[in-house]
Short mmCIF file of C-alpha atoms in Angstrom, two decimals:
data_model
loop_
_atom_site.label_atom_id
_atom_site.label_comp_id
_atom_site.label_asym_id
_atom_site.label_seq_id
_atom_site.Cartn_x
_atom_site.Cartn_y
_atom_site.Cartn_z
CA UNK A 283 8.31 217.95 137.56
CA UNK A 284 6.66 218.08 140.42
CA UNK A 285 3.44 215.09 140.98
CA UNK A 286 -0.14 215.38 140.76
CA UNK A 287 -2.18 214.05 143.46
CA UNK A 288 -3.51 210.48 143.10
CA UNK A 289 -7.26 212.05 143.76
CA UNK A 290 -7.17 214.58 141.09
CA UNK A 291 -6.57 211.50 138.35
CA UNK A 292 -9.67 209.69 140.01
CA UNK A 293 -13.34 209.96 138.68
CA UNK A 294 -13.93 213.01 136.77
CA UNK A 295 -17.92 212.89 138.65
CA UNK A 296 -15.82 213.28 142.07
CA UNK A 297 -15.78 216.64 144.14
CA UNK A 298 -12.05 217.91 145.19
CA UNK A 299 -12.29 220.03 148.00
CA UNK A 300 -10.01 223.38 147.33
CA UNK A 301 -9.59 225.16 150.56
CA UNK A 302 -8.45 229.28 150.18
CA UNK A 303 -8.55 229.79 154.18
CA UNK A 304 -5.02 230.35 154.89
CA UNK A 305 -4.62 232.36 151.94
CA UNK A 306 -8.56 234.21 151.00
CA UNK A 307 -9.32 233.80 154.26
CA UNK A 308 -6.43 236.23 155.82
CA UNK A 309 -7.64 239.12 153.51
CA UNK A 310 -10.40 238.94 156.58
CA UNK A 311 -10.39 243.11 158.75
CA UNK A 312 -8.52 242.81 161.24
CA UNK A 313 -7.97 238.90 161.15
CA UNK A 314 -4.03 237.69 159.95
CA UNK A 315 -2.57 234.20 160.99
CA UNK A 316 1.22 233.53 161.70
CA UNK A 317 2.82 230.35 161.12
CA UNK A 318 1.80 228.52 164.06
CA UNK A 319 -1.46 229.42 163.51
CA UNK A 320 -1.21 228.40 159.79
CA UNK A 321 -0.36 225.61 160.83
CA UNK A 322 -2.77 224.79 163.33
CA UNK A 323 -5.64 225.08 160.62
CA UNK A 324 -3.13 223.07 158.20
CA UNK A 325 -3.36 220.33 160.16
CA UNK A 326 -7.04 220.41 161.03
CA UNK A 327 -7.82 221.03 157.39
CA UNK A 328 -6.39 217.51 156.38
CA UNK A 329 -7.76 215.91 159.16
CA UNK A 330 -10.87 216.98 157.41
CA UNK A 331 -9.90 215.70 154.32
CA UNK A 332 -9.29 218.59 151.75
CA UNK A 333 -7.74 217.57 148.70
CA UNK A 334 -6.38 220.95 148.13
CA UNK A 335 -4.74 223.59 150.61
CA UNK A 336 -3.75 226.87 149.21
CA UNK A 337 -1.23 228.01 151.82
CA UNK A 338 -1.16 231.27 150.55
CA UNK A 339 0.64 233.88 148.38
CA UNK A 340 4.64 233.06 148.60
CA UNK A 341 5.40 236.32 146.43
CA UNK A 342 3.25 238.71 148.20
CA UNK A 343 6.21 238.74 150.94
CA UNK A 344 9.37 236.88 152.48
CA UNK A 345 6.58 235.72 156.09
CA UNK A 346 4.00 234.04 153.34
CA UNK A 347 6.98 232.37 151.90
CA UNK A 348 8.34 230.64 154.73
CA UNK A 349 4.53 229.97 156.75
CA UNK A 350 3.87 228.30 152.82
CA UNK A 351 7.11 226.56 153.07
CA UNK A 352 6.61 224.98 156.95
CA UNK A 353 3.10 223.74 156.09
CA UNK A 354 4.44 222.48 153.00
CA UNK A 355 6.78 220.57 155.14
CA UNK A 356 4.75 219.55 157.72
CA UNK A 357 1.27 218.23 156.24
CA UNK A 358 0.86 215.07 154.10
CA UNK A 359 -2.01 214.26 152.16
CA UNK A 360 -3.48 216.96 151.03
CA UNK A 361 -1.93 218.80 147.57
CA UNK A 362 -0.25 221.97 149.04
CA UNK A 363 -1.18 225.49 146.55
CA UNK A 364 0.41 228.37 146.40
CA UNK A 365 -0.97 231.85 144.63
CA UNK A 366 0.48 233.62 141.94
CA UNK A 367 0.24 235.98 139.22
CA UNK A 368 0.94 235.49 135.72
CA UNK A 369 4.41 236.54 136.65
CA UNK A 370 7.76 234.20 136.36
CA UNK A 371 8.77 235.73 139.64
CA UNK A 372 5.70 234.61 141.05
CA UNK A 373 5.98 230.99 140.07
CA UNK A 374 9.42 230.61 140.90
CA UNK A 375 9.05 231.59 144.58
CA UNK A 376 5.84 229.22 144.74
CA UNK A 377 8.33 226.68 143.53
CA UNK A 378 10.89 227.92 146.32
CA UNK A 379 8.10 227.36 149.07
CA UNK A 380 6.26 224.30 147.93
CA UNK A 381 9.75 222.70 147.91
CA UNK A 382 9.01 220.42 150.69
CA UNK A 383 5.47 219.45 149.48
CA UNK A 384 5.29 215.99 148.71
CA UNK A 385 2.40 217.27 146.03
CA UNK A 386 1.90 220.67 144.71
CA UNK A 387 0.14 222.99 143.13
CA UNK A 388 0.87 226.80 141.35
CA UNK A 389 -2.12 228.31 140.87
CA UNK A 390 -2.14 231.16 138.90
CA UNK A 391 -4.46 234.37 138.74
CA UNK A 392 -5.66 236.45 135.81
CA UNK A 393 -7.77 239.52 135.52
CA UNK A 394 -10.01 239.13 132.57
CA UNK A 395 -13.00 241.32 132.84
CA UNK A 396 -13.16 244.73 130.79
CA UNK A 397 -13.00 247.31 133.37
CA UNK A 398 -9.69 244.89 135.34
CA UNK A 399 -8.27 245.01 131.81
CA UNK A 400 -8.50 248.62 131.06
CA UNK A 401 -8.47 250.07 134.82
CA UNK A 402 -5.85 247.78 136.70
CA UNK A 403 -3.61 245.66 134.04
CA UNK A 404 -3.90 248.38 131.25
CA UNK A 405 -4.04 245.11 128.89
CA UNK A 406 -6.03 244.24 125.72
CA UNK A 407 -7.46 240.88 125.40
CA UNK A 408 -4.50 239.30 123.04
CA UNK A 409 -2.63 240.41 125.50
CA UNK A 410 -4.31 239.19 128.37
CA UNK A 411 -4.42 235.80 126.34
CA UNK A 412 -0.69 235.66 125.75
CA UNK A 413 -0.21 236.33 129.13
CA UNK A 414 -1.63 233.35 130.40
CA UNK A 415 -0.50 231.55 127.91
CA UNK A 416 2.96 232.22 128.50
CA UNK A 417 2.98 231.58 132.40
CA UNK A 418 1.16 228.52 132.67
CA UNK A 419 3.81 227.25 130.26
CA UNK A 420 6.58 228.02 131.96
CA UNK A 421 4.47 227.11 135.50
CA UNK A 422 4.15 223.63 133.66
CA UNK A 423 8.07 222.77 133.14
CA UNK A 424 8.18 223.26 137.13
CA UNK A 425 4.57 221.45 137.97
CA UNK A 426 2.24 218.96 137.06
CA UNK A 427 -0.32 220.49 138.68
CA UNK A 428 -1.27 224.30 137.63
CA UNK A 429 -4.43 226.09 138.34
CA UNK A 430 -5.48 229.11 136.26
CA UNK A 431 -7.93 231.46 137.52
CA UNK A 432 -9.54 233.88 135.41
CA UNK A 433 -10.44 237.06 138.47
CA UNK A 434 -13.14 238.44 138.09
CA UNK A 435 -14.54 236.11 135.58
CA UNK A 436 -18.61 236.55 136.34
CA UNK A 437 -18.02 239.94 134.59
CA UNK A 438 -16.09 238.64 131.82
CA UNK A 439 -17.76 238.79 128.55
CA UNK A 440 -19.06 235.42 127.96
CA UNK A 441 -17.30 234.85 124.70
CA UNK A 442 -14.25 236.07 125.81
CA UNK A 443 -14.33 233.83 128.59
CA UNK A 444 -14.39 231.26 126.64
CA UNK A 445 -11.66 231.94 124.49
CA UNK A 446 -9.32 232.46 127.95
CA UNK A 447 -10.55 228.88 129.65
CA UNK A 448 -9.26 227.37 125.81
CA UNK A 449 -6.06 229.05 125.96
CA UNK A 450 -5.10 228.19 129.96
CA UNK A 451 -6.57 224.41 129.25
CA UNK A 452 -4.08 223.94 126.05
CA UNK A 453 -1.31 226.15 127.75
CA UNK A 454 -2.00 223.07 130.62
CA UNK A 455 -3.74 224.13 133.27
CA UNK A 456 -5.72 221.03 134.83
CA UNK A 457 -7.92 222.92 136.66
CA UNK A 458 -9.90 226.03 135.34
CA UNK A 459 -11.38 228.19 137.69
CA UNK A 460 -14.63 231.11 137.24
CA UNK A 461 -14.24 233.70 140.12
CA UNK A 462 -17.36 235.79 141.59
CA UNK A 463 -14.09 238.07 142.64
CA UNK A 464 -16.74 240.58 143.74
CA UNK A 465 -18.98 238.84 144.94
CA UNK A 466 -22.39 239.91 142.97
CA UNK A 467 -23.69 236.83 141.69
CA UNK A 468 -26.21 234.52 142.16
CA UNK A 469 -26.15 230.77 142.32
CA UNK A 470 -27.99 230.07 139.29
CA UNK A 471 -26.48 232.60 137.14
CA UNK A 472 -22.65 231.09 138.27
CA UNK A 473 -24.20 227.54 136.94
CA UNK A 474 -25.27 228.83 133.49
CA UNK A 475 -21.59 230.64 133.17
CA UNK A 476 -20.21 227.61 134.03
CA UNK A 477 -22.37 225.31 132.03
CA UNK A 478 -21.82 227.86 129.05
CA UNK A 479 -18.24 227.59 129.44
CA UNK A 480 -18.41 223.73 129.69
CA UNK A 481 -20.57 223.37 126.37
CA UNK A 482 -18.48 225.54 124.36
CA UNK A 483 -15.51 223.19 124.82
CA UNK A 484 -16.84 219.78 124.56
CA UNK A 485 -13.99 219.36 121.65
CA UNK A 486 -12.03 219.90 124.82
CA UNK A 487 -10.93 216.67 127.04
CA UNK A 488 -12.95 217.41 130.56
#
């Protein structure tokens, strides 16, 4: 099993810094790094002191594997991320680039809103729950640290919502995280989802 960082066992009131840019931030028009430049921004991003780099998508293609894999090799301090889908394919090659890591993360993505789940994953909502389910339990006999995302959560129905942060948070993901994916929302109504979400599983360990 791969470790957790020491700052993500700390206090539960501190902020952990979770930076996308070398993996959200190359879905920019016209803008793509390589792995020098990766790494460039790597470096300056712990110098900053992130907690969390997410050095991209390792199954999207054989160049994101290997600029994952130098920086994963190259940077200490910081916990190094990779992106995946609720696919065992997907984890495994985040586990073949974060190799070198001294501390890891898999995070792992999830449409959950209505339209994603009829439109693009053709999935109803047991479905999308088993999903999850079933790939942050396999990402957890290869990591200690797992992410779950549920994309495009903001137009998730609230209860449903819900029921998907319960499932990824006893499935073992450490971190849950509430996507704008399209980017409609509005500071205070993000707060209330979260809030919401945060209420409705007090039972829950935070």
């Amino acid at each position: 099993m791969y470790p957790v960082a020491p700052t993500h066992k700390s206090d539960p009131n501190r902020v952990i810094v979770f930076d996308t840019t070398l993996r959200d931030g190359e879905q920019a028009p016209g803008f793509s790094m390589g792995v020098k430049d990766k790494l460039l921004v790597a470096h300056a991003l712990r110098d900053l002191g992130v907690d969390v780099i997410e050095a991209g998508f390792a199954a999207a293609s054989p160049g994101d594997e290997e600029a994952i894999r130098m920086v994963a090799s190259e940077i200490e301090g910081p916990s190094i991320c990779s992106l995946g889908r609720c696919v065992e394919g997907d984890i495994v090659a985040a586990a073949r680039a974060l190799e070198p890591a001294r501390v890891k993360r898999m995070h792992i993505f999830l449409a959950t809103s209505p339209i994603h789940r009829a439109a693009k994953l053709k999935m109803t909502r047991d479905q999308v729950l088993a999903s999850a389910d079933k790939a942050i339990r396999f990402a957890r006999t290869i990591f200690d640290d797992v992410e779950f995302s549920a994309e495009d959560a903001i137009r998730t129905e609230p209860d449903f919502l819900v029921e998907v942060a319960r499932v990824a948070a006893e499935a073992g993901a450490a971190t849950i995280n509430m996507p704008d994916t399209v980017g409609y929302s509005t500071p205070g109504e993000i707060g209330r989802i979260f809030r919401m979400v945060r209420e409705r599983l007090a039972d829950f360990p935070q």
